[in-house]
């Protein structure tokens, strides 16, 4: 049965090359943090060679994974731009925690207490997010090559971050108190700031690095809203839960 799937952008750059070879090459190059423009240039060179010489790609360039590593070694060490990913995520998480806490206190008729335990918990969560973003290429490589090991490792890492975070919340030494409505507004503003920053950076290409061929410009890309919608969904779920619990305890 013929393959009727639409070629990917990378496959369109190298139509004379086997699509499976292209996909394996692009995946490994991505894991090695090779820029999308360089990947496109390499694919174009491979395509020209295969068409002009008549040699198949596996004969001319060998294993796609090994060749991608060779291409990566010719580039200077990548300078990972982690802040476009981390800063919006940190604002979204902080906004989510603030909103949920404020909703719970509003249901109980109390104020939001900013404690050292809450600050320490947020610091642990932010550090965990930073480590994940900083080593995203290694995590992705583990997920692709060894998904079971990746699931166990990521689960252990999340547990290692959440357990101390939950224990830190037991530290009730207060720093300040805020009226619940004011804290709710502040949390919503943080959520809006994080989501807005993620959308703006995505549209400017700060968080996207598409594979493009020589003398091609990257087409406008639709900004992924997966993370913002996920944060909003958990904020809504958490708010409903604490509102019900707070209303029950306040009655």
Tab-separated table of C-alpha atoms in Angstrom, residues 10-18 21-22 25 39-57 60-61 67 214:
chain	number	residue	atom	x	y	z
A	10	UNK	CA	12.466	18.494	6.207
A	11	UNK	CA	11.455	15.800	3.713
A	12	UNK	CA	10.443	18.467	1.193
A	13	UNK	CA	13.942	19.961	1.390
A	14	UNK	CA	15.430	16.577	0.401
A	15	UNK	CA	12.867	14.842	-1.829
A	16	UNK	CA	15.507	12.547	-3.355
A	17	UNK	CA	16.378	11.115	0.073
A	18	UNK	CA	14.489	8.335	1.819
A	21	UNK	CA	16.587	8.485	6.685
A	22	UNK	CA	15.659	12.189	6.748
A	25	UNK	CA	18.858	12.512	10.719
A	39	UNK	CA	19.890	21.109	9.379
A	40	UNK	CA	18.184	22.472	6.271
A	41	UNK	CA	21.528	23.273	4.632
A	42	UNK	CA	22.814	19.763	5.350
A	43	UNK	CA	19.663	18.164	3.932
A	44	UNK	CA	19.937	20.261	0.788
A	45	UNK	CA	23.569	19.183	0.322
A	46	UNK	CA	22.617	15.526	0.822
A	47	UNK	CA	19.756	15.848	-1.657
A	48	UNK	CA	21.962	17.428	-4.346
A	49	UNK	CA	24.635	14.762	-3.912
A	50	UNK	CA	22.155	11.894	-4.126
A	51	UNK	CA	20.455	13.310	-7.227
A	52	UNK	CA	23.702	14.142	-9.043
A	53	UNK	CA	25.612	10.973	-8.163
A	54	UNK	CA	22.734	8.517	-8.105
A	55	UNK	CA	24.056	7.095	-4.847
A	56	UNK	CA	21.529	6.244	-2.151
A	57	UNK	CA	21.873	8.250	1.024
A	60	UNK	CA	26.975	8.141	0.431
A	61	UNK	CA	26.490	9.335	4.013
A	67	UNK	CA	26.060	11.565	10.165
A	214	UNK	CA	18.950	27.421	1.790
